[in-house]
Short mmCIF file of C-alpha atoms and ligand atoms in Angstrom, two decimals:
data_model
loop_
_atom_site.label_atom_id
_atom_site.label_comp_id
_atom_site.label_asym_id
_atom_site.label_seq_id
_atom_site.Cartn_x
_atom_site.Cartn_y
_atom_site.Cartn_z
CA UNK A 729 -45.30 -8.83 -17.86
CA UNK A 730 -42.97 -9.78 -20.79
CA UNK A 731 -39.95 -8.08 -20.88
CA UNK A 732 -38.57 -7.35 -24.26
CA UNK A 733 -35.61 -5.29 -23.71
CA UNK A 734 -33.17 -4.00 -20.93
CA UNK A 735 -31.33 -1.34 -21.32
CA UNK A 736 -28.15 -0.55 -18.99
CA UNK A 737 -27.00 3.34 -18.62
CA UNK A 738 -23.63 3.87 -16.45
CA UNK A 739 -23.99 7.31 -15.40
CA UNK A 740 -21.45 9.68 -13.65
CA UNK A 741 -22.09 12.70 -11.75
CA UNK A 742 -19.92 15.11 -9.41
CA UNK A 743 -21.17 15.37 -5.94
CA UNK A 744 -21.74 19.04 -4.80
CA UNK A 745 -19.48 18.43 -1.78
CA UNK A 746 -17.37 15.46 -0.99
CA UNK A 747 -18.68 12.62 1.36
CA UNK A 748 -15.89 11.77 3.66
CA UNK A 749 -15.66 8.64 5.89
CA UNK A 750 -12.60 6.80 7.49
CA UNK A 751 -13.07 4.17 4.38
CA UNK A 752 -13.40 6.26 1.66
CA UNK A 753 -14.26 9.77 0.13
CA UNK A 754 -16.54 9.94 -2.60
CA UNK A 755 -16.31 12.79 -4.85
CA UNK A 756 -17.82 11.45 -8.07
CA UNK A 757 -20.89 8.96 -8.17
CA UNK A 758 -20.93 6.32 -10.51
CA UNK A 759 -24.32 4.20 -10.59
CA UNK A 760 -25.96 1.81 -13.36
CA UNK A 761 -29.71 2.95 -14.37
CA UNK A 762 -31.74 -0.27 -15.17
CA UNK A 763 -34.44 0.33 -17.78
CA UNK A 764 -36.99 -2.39 -18.47
CA UNK A 765 -39.23 -2.20 -21.49
CA UNK A 766 -42.20 -4.55 -22.20
CA UNK A 767 -43.61 -5.54 -25.53
CA UNK A 768 -46.06 -2.50 -25.48
CA UNK A 769 -42.87 -0.33 -25.02
CA UNK A 770 -43.46 0.89 -21.64
CA UNK A 771 -40.24 1.31 -19.41
CA UNK A 772 -39.65 0.58 -15.86
CA UNK A 773 -36.53 2.35 -13.92
CA UNK A 774 -34.26 0.91 -11.18
CA UNK A 775 -30.92 1.77 -9.80
CA UNK A 776 -27.67 -0.21 -8.98
CA UNK A 777 -26.36 1.81 -6.01
CA UNK A 778 -23.02 0.05 -5.86
CA UNK A 779 -20.14 2.20 -5.48
CA UNK A 780 -17.18 2.45 -8.22
CA UNK A 781 -14.94 0.58 -5.55
CA UNK A 782 -15.76 -2.24 -3.34
CA UNK A 783 -15.01 -0.06 0.05
CA UNK A 784 -18.83 -0.50 1.41
CA UNK A 785 -19.37 -3.87 0.22
CA UNK A 786 -17.86 -6.09 -2.20
CA UNK A 787 -19.83 -5.22 -4.98
CA UNK A 788 -18.75 -2.32 -7.33
CA UNK A 789 -20.18 -0.91 -10.65
CA UNK A 790 -17.97 -3.46 -12.82
CA UNK A 791 -19.14 -6.20 -10.69
CA UNK A 792 -22.55 -5.62 -10.93
CA UNK A 793 -22.86 -4.88 -14.64
CA UNK A 794 -21.13 -8.10 -15.38
CA UNK A 795 -23.57 -10.05 -13.34
CA UNK A 796 -26.79 -7.89 -14.96
CA UNK A 797 -25.39 -8.61 -18.29
CA UNK A 798 -24.20 -12.31 -17.95
CA UNK A 799 -26.70 -13.91 -15.31
CA UNK A 800 -29.44 -11.87 -14.42
CA UNK A 801 -31.06 -10.47 -17.72
CA UNK A 802 -30.58 -14.04 -19.62
CA UNK A 803 -32.70 -15.39 -16.63
CA UNK A 804 -34.88 -12.54 -16.58
CA UNK A 805 -35.35 -13.13 -20.68
CA UNK A 806 -36.14 -16.99 -20.08
CA UNK A 807 -39.03 -16.33 -17.91
CA UNK A 808 -42.33 -14.61 -17.82
CA UNK A 809 -42.78 -12.36 -14.69
CA UNK A 810 -46.44 -12.56 -13.04
CA UNK A 811 -45.89 -10.08 -10.40
CA UNK A 812 -42.57 -8.37 -9.17
CA UNK A 813 -43.09 -10.05 -5.74
CA UNK A 814 -41.60 -12.93 -7.24
CA UNK A 815 -38.19 -11.52 -8.74
CA UNK A 816 -36.16 -12.00 -5.69
CA UNK A 817 -37.08 -15.64 -6.02
CA UNK A 818 -35.96 -15.80 -9.67
CA UNK A 819 -32.64 -14.63 -8.59
CA UNK A 820 -32.07 -16.89 -5.60
CA UNK A 821 -29.68 -18.98 -7.28
CA UNK A 822 -27.35 -16.46 -8.20
CA UNK A 823 -25.20 -15.85 -4.99
CA UNK A 824 -25.08 -12.53 -3.46
CA UNK A 825 -24.40 -9.40 -5.90
CA UNK A 826 -27.31 -8.14 -3.88
CA UNK A 827 -27.29 -4.45 -5.78
CA UNK A 828 -27.13 -5.96 -8.99
CA UNK A 829 -30.28 -8.04 -8.26
CA UNK A 830 -32.18 -5.09 -6.49
CA UNK A 831 -31.16 -2.95 -9.57
CA UNK A 832 -33.02 -5.07 -11.92
CA UNK A 833 -35.99 -6.12 -9.31
CA UNK A 834 -36.98 -2.75 -8.88
CA UNK A 835 -37.08 -1.65 -12.16
CA UNK A 836 -39.73 -4.58 -12.63
CA UNK A 837 -41.53 -3.15 -9.61
CA UNK A 838 -41.65 0.55 -11.23
CA UNK A 839 -42.94 -1.25 -14.89
CA UNK A 840 -45.50 -3.09 -12.74
CA UNK A 841 -46.74 -0.20 -11.11
CA UNK A 842 -46.89 1.72 -14.44
CA UNK A 843 -48.89 -0.97 -16.02
CA UNK A 844 -51.42 -1.02 -13.34
CA UNK A 845 -51.59 2.36 -12.40
CA UNK A 846 -50.54 2.11 -8.79
CA UNK A 847 -47.55 3.46 -7.00
CA UNK A 848 -44.60 1.62 -5.39
CA UNK A 849 -46.03 2.97 -1.78
CA UNK A 850 -49.52 1.64 -2.36
CA UNK A 851 -48.46 -1.78 -3.86
CA UNK A 852 -46.19 -2.40 -0.91
CA UNK A 853 -48.71 -1.32 1.99
CA UNK A 854 -47.36 2.12 2.72
CA UNK A 855 -49.14 4.55 4.88
CA UNK A 856 -47.58 7.80 5.06
CA UNK A 857 -48.41 10.77 2.81
CA UNK A 858 -45.04 12.10 3.88
CA UNK A 859 -41.49 11.07 5.50
CA UNK A 860 -39.37 12.82 7.73
CA UNK A 861 -36.25 13.86 5.97
CA UNK A 862 -32.72 13.16 7.41
CA UNK A 863 -29.47 14.22 6.70
CA UNK A 864 -25.83 12.85 6.64
CA UNK A 865 -22.67 15.07 7.41
CA UNK A 866 -19.92 13.58 6.07
CA UNK A 867 -17.64 16.80 5.97
CA UNK A 868 -13.58 16.62 5.81
CA UNK A 869 -13.08 18.32 9.22
CA UNK A 870 -14.98 19.45 12.15
CA UNK A 871 -15.62 23.05 11.41
CA UNK A 872 -17.46 22.18 7.97
CA UNK A 873 -19.41 19.68 9.81
CA UNK A 874 -20.60 21.94 12.13
CA UNK A 875 -21.48 24.31 9.19
CA UNK A 876 -23.23 21.75 7.31
CA UNK A 877 -25.25 20.55 10.59
CA UNK A 878 -26.54 24.46 11.24
CA UNK A 879 -27.80 24.52 7.63
CA UNK A 880 -29.41 21.23 7.83
CA UNK A 881 -30.92 22.11 11.04
CA UNK A 882 -31.98 25.39 9.81
CA UNK A 883 -33.85 23.73 6.72
CA UNK A 884 -35.79 21.56 9.35
CA UNK A 885 -34.01 18.19 8.86
CA UNK A 886 -35.42 15.86 11.41
CA UNK A 887 -32.50 13.87 12.38
CA UNK A 888 -28.71 14.45 11.25
CA UNK A 889 -26.54 11.39 11.27
CA UNK A 890 -22.48 12.07 11.58
CA UNK A 891 -19.54 9.99 10.92
CA UNK A 892 -17.15 8.99 13.87
CA UNK A 893 -14.22 7.05 14.38
CA UNK A 894 -11.69 6.58 17.05
CA UNK A 895 -10.01 10.17 17.37
CA UNK A 896 -13.04 11.75 16.01
CA UNK A 897 -15.97 10.77 18.48
CA UNK A 898 -16.41 11.96 22.06
CA UNK A 899 -14.85 15.62 21.52
CA UNK A 900 -16.45 15.74 18.31
CA UNK A 901 -20.03 15.04 19.46
CA UNK A 902 -19.26 17.15 22.61
CA UNK A 903 -18.91 20.14 20.40
CA UNK A 904 -21.86 19.64 18.51
CA UNK A 905 -23.94 18.94 21.51
CA UNK A 906 -22.71 22.22 22.94
CA UNK A 907 -24.35 24.18 19.96
CA UNK A 908 -27.17 21.84 19.29
CA UNK A 909 -28.15 20.52 22.72
CA UNK A 910 -31.90 19.19 21.46
CA UNK A 911 -30.82 18.12 18.10
CA UNK A 912 -31.83 14.56 17.03
CA UNK A 913 -28.20 13.06 16.47
CA UNK A 914 -27.13 10.02 15.46
CA UNK A 915 -23.60 8.34 14.60
CA UNK A 916 -22.51 6.05 12.25
CA UNK A 917 -18.79 4.49 12.45
CA UNK A 918 -18.80 2.15 9.45
CA UNK A 919 -17.13 -0.89 11.53
CA UNK A 920 -14.45 1.59 12.83
CA UNK A 921 -14.34 0.18 16.37
CA UNK A 922 -13.76 -3.27 18.16
CA UNK A 923 -14.58 -4.57 21.48
CA UNK A 924 -11.39 -3.11 22.95
CA UNK A 925 -13.34 0.37 22.41
CA UNK A 926 -15.55 -0.51 24.80
CA UNK A 927 -15.11 2.06 27.30
CA UNK A 928 -14.79 4.78 24.36
CA UNK A 929 -18.25 3.80 23.27
CA UNK A 930 -19.50 3.89 26.80
CA UNK A 931 -18.62 7.19 26.89
CA UNK A 932 -21.02 8.27 24.18
CA UNK A 933 -23.85 7.19 26.34
CA UNK A 934 -23.60 10.94 27.86
CA UNK A 935 -24.52 12.44 24.62
CA UNK A 936 -28.36 10.88 24.17
CA UNK A 937 -27.76 9.88 20.90
CA UNK A 938 -30.61 8.15 18.84
CA UNK A 939 -28.24 5.33 18.26
CA UNK A 940 -24.96 4.23 16.80
CA UNK A 941 -24.95 2.85 13.97
CA UNK A 942 -22.64 -0.19 12.94
CA UNK A 943 -19.81 0.55 15.47
CA UNK A 944 -18.10 -2.93 14.94
CA UNK A 945 -17.29 -5.59 12.30
CA UNK A 946 -19.19 -5.35 9.10
CA UNK A 947 -20.30 -9.07 8.99
CA UNK A 948 -20.83 -9.04 12.78
CA UNK A 949 -23.68 -9.88 14.94
CA UNK A 950 -22.28 -11.74 17.95
CA UNK A 951 -19.98 -8.67 19.23
CA UNK A 952 -22.35 -6.26 18.61
CA UNK A 953 -24.94 -8.33 21.20
CA UNK A 954 -21.88 -8.25 23.48
CA UNK A 955 -21.55 -4.66 23.06
CA UNK A 956 -25.09 -3.61 23.50
CA UNK A 957 -25.23 -5.40 26.67
CA UNK A 958 -22.56 -2.87 27.77
CA UNK A 959 -23.75 0.64 26.42
CA UNK A 960 -26.87 2.47 26.82
CA UNK A 961 -27.22 3.95 23.43
CA UNK A 962 -29.07 2.03 20.99
CA UNK A 963 -26.82 -0.23 18.12
CA UNK A 964 -28.19 0.02 14.79
CA UNK A 965 -26.85 -2.08 12.18
CA UNK A 966 -26.27 -1.46 8.47
CA UNK A 967 -23.51 -3.52 6.76
CA UNK A 968 -23.96 -6.60 9.31
CA UNK A 969 -27.60 -7.07 7.80
CA UNK A 970 -27.79 -8.29 3.99
CA UNK A 971 -30.50 -10.77 4.22
CA UNK A 972 -33.72 -11.95 6.06
CA UNK A 973 -31.79 -14.76 7.63
CA UNK A 974 -29.16 -12.02 9.05
CA UNK A 975 -31.98 -9.70 10.56
CA UNK A 976 -33.50 -12.89 11.80
CA UNK A 977 -29.98 -13.95 13.79
CA UNK A 978 -29.52 -10.34 14.73
CA UNK A 979 -32.91 -10.61 16.45
CA UNK A 980 -32.39 -13.66 18.30
CA UNK A 981 -28.94 -12.71 19.33
CA UNK A 982 -29.71 -9.17 20.55
CA UNK A 983 -27.28 -7.40 18.47
CA UNK A 984 -29.33 -4.20 17.72
CA UNK A 985 -32.45 -2.60 18.88
CA UNK A 986 -32.70 -0.64 15.26
CA UNK A 987 -32.03 -1.55 11.75
CA UNK A 988 -31.14 0.71 8.70
CA UNK A 989 -32.64 -1.26 5.71
CA UNK A 990 -31.02 -0.21 2.24
CA UNK A 991 -32.94 -2.02 -0.55
CA UNK A 992 -29.67 -2.48 -2.55
CA UNK A 993 -27.87 -4.00 0.41
CA UNK A 994 -30.70 -6.62 0.96
CA UNK A 995 -31.23 -7.43 -2.62
CA UNK A 996 -34.14 -5.75 -3.57
CA UNK A 997 -37.43 -4.40 -2.44
CA UNK A 998 -39.31 -7.84 -1.73
CA UNK A 999 -36.29 -8.60 0.66
CA UNK A 1000 -36.81 -5.16 2.44
CA UNK A 1001 -40.42 -5.81 2.69
CA UNK A 1002 -39.80 -9.27 4.53
CA UNK A 1003 -37.57 -7.72 6.94
CA UNK A 1004 -39.72 -4.85 7.43
CA UNK A 1005 -42.50 -7.11 8.78
CA UNK A 1006 -40.20 -9.63 10.75
CA UNK A 1007 -38.61 -6.70 12.51
CA UNK A 1008 -42.26 -5.11 13.21
CA UNK A 1009 -43.16 -8.45 14.87
CA UNK A 1010 -40.07 -7.88 16.89
CA UNK A 1011 -40.17 -4.25 18.11
CA UNK A 1012 -36.96 -3.73 16.36
CA UNK A 1013 -37.19 0.25 15.07
CA UNK A 1014 -36.14 0.65 11.16
CA UNK A 1015 -35.33 3.58 9.10
CA UNK A 1016 -34.33 3.79 5.44
CA UNK A 1017 -30.81 3.88 4.86
CA UNK A 1018 -29.37 6.03 1.93
CA UNK A 1019 -26.30 4.96 -0.54
CA UNK A 1020 -25.41 8.72 -1.95
CA UNK A 1021 -27.80 7.56 -5.04
CA UNK A 1022 -29.76 9.29 -7.45
CA UNK A 1023 -33.50 10.11 -7.45
CA UNK A 1024 -34.80 6.63 -8.74
CA UNK A 1025 -33.30 4.98 -6.11
CA UNK A 1026 -34.40 7.65 -3.19
CA UNK A 1027 -37.91 7.40 -4.60
CA UNK A 1028 -38.06 3.74 -3.90
CA UNK A 1029 -36.55 4.60 -0.43
CA UNK A 1030 -39.53 7.29 0.10
CA UNK A 1031 -41.82 4.37 -0.62
CA UNK A 1032 -40.15 2.00 1.73
CA UNK A 1033 -40.05 4.59 4.53
CA UNK A 1034 -43.84 5.29 4.05
CA UNK A 1035 -44.29 1.70 5.51
CA UNK A 1036 -45.68 1.63 9.38
CA UNK A 1037 -42.21 -0.10 10.70
CA UNK A 1038 -40.24 2.63 9.46
CA UNK A 1039 -40.61 4.87 12.67
CA UNK A 1040 -37.31 6.80 12.46
CA UNK A 1041 -36.33 9.41 9.96
CA UNK A 1042 -33.63 8.17 7.30
CA UNK A 1043 -30.83 9.12 5.01
CA UNK A 1044 -33.42 10.74 2.71
CA UNK A 1045 -32.23 14.44 1.91
CA UNK A 1046 -33.52 16.58 -0.93
CA UNK A 1047 -31.79 15.80 -4.55
CA UNK A 1048 -30.05 19.43 -4.32
CA UNK A 1049 -27.95 17.94 -1.34
CA UNK A 1050 -25.99 16.20 -3.46
CA UNK A 1051 -26.75 16.99 -7.08
CA UNK A 1052 -26.58 20.28 -9.49
CA UNK A 1053 -29.57 18.35 -11.05
CA UNK A 1054 -30.87 15.03 -10.41
CA UNK A 1055 -32.07 12.56 -13.07
CA UNK A 1056 -35.87 12.55 -11.91
CA UNK A 1057 -38.46 15.23 -12.50
CA UNK A 1058 -39.57 16.98 -10.21
CA UNK A 1059 -36.89 16.56 -8.16
CA UNK A 1060 -37.10 15.38 -4.30
CA UNK A 1061 -38.14 18.34 -2.12
CA UNK A 1062 -37.71 18.61 1.74
CA UNK A 1063 -40.39 21.18 3.03
CA UNK A 1064 -40.26 22.05 6.76
CA UNK A 1065 -38.36 19.03 7.21
CA UNK A 1066 -40.66 16.69 5.31
CA UNK A 1067 -41.11 14.94 1.80
CA UNK A 1068 -44.19 13.98 0.18
CA UNK A 1069 -44.56 10.34 -0.47
CA UNK A 1070 -45.46 10.21 -4.48
CA UNK A 1071 -48.77 8.50 -5.33
CA UNK A 1072 -48.31 8.56 -9.12
CA UNK A 1073 -47.93 5.26 -10.96
CA UNK A 1074 -44.63 3.30 -10.38
CA UNK A 1075 -41.93 5.03 -8.61
CA UNK A 1076 -44.18 8.48 -9.26
CA UNK A 1077 -41.31 10.69 -10.75
CA UNK A 1078 -40.78 11.35 -14.50
CA UNK A 1079 -37.12 10.47 -15.80
CA UNK A 1080 -35.54 13.53 -16.64
CA UNK A 1081 -34.45 12.20 -19.99
CA UNK A 1082 -32.31 14.86 -20.98
CA UNK A 1083 -30.26 15.15 -17.87
CA UNK A 1084 -30.32 11.21 -17.93
CA UNK A 1085 -28.64 11.58 -21.39
CA UNK A 1086 -26.07 14.23 -20.65
CA UNK A 1087 -24.44 12.03 -17.48
CA UNK A 1088 -24.61 8.76 -19.37
CA UNK A 1089 -21.06 7.54 -19.96
CA UNK A 1090 -22.09 3.91 -21.21
CA UNK A 1091 -25.49 2.74 -22.65
CA UNK A 1092 -26.05 -1.04 -23.86
CA UNK A 1093 -29.20 -2.40 -24.97
CA UNK A 1094 -29.96 -6.15 -24.52
CA UNK A 1095 -33.11 -7.47 -26.33
CA UNK A 1096 -35.09 -10.63 -25.83
CA UNK A 1097 -34.21 -12.82 -28.53
CA UNK A 1098 -37.34 -14.31 -30.72
CA UNK A 1099 -37.09 -18.25 -29.86
O1 LIG B 1435 -27.45 8.58 0.98
C1 LIG B 1435 -27.11 9.57 1.83
O2 LIG B 1435 -27.79 10.20 1.98
C2 LIG B 1435 -26.26 8.76 2.79
C3 LIG B 1435 -25.76 7.78 2.69
C4 LIG B 1435 -24.85 7.01 4.05
O3 LIG B 1435 -24.58 7.49 5.08
C5 LIG B 1435 -23.81 6.10 3.57
C6 LIG B 1435 -23.73 5.42 2.21
C7 LIG B 1435 -23.00 4.51 2.06
C8 LIG B 1435 -21.88 3.79 2.93
C9 LIG B 1435 -21.85 4.81 4.26
O4 LIG B 1435 -20.94 5.70 4.04
C10 LIG B 1435 -23.35 5.30 4.78
C11 LIG B 1435 -23.85 4.49 5.53
O5 LIG B 1435 -23.08 3.48 5.98
O6 LIG B 1435 -25.09 4.70 5.58
MG1 LIG B 1436 -24.26 3.16 7.66
#
């Protein structure tokens, strides 16, 4: 594949409702949409899921834009890409910046799929034709959260994830359990606790939670292994797993029983596949995490979640959960708690060019110079 042109678009869209965690509240989502164009004029699309500020990882829209423009795109123009599986190695000499790398690497996966008339799911070995819909409730207060849980429950979502922190945990979950005793429920702490809170976290064992996501430090593996020996609830890691090596170390240490895989956080689809194969071999359950992202990234999440090792519902809601109108068509729909995995070429969705244009706040074209 000869990439002739790369187009970077910064897009901005308000969320239908604020997304609140103890770290930050997201009301407007900024992302970079990456378009790679080959010599025949065919386009592939990827999405950089970094936020506008470094509250989840150290990356931001600005840092990712800089790394793409000044390093990754020039590397791409100097190299003939045989297949998308090789792109992550191509970027290996650039340290970190996983979301910037994933945005470009996934665009190349989409282009390759379109050129060869193969869906992403088919190219990566996906087996499921539909994946379970899962929702995240990140409301600003308990009352609103319980209302949202009721709505998702009625829509048939197969798992609800809520945000917890010290002071918003035991009584909050108890209230939810009183109203929804059998709801498949998990909690995400985004590193709000420390080993001083072991007793608080042990108390949550009474609620039959599916898992507790990232209770401790966002770069920790050792303390999570210590904690897992002291609580019944399975620990799931998110922020701590940014590479294949982290996943290997977490398994060796016994830091978790479940992992949330996000293509952006681990630096691309191939890295996510490598983690999938490792975790399958080591009986670590997986689910596909979300990044409050748009339909291009969610399309890759659908393909990833169709793999056999993704045994738990992920953060995969309908497009209408966050957006008045998504940038893909058709939009992602939940039917009786399930979402179909597209089997059309590439990401399997068309780009809603009118909507993409309407939400684009900055656009730049990078042309491969004739040598
Ligand atoms: O994309 C979704 O539907 C939810 C995403 C989500 O829960 C998160 C996105 C980014 C940071 C966190 O707040 C949280 C997570 O940690 O998984
Ligand atoms: Mg998380």
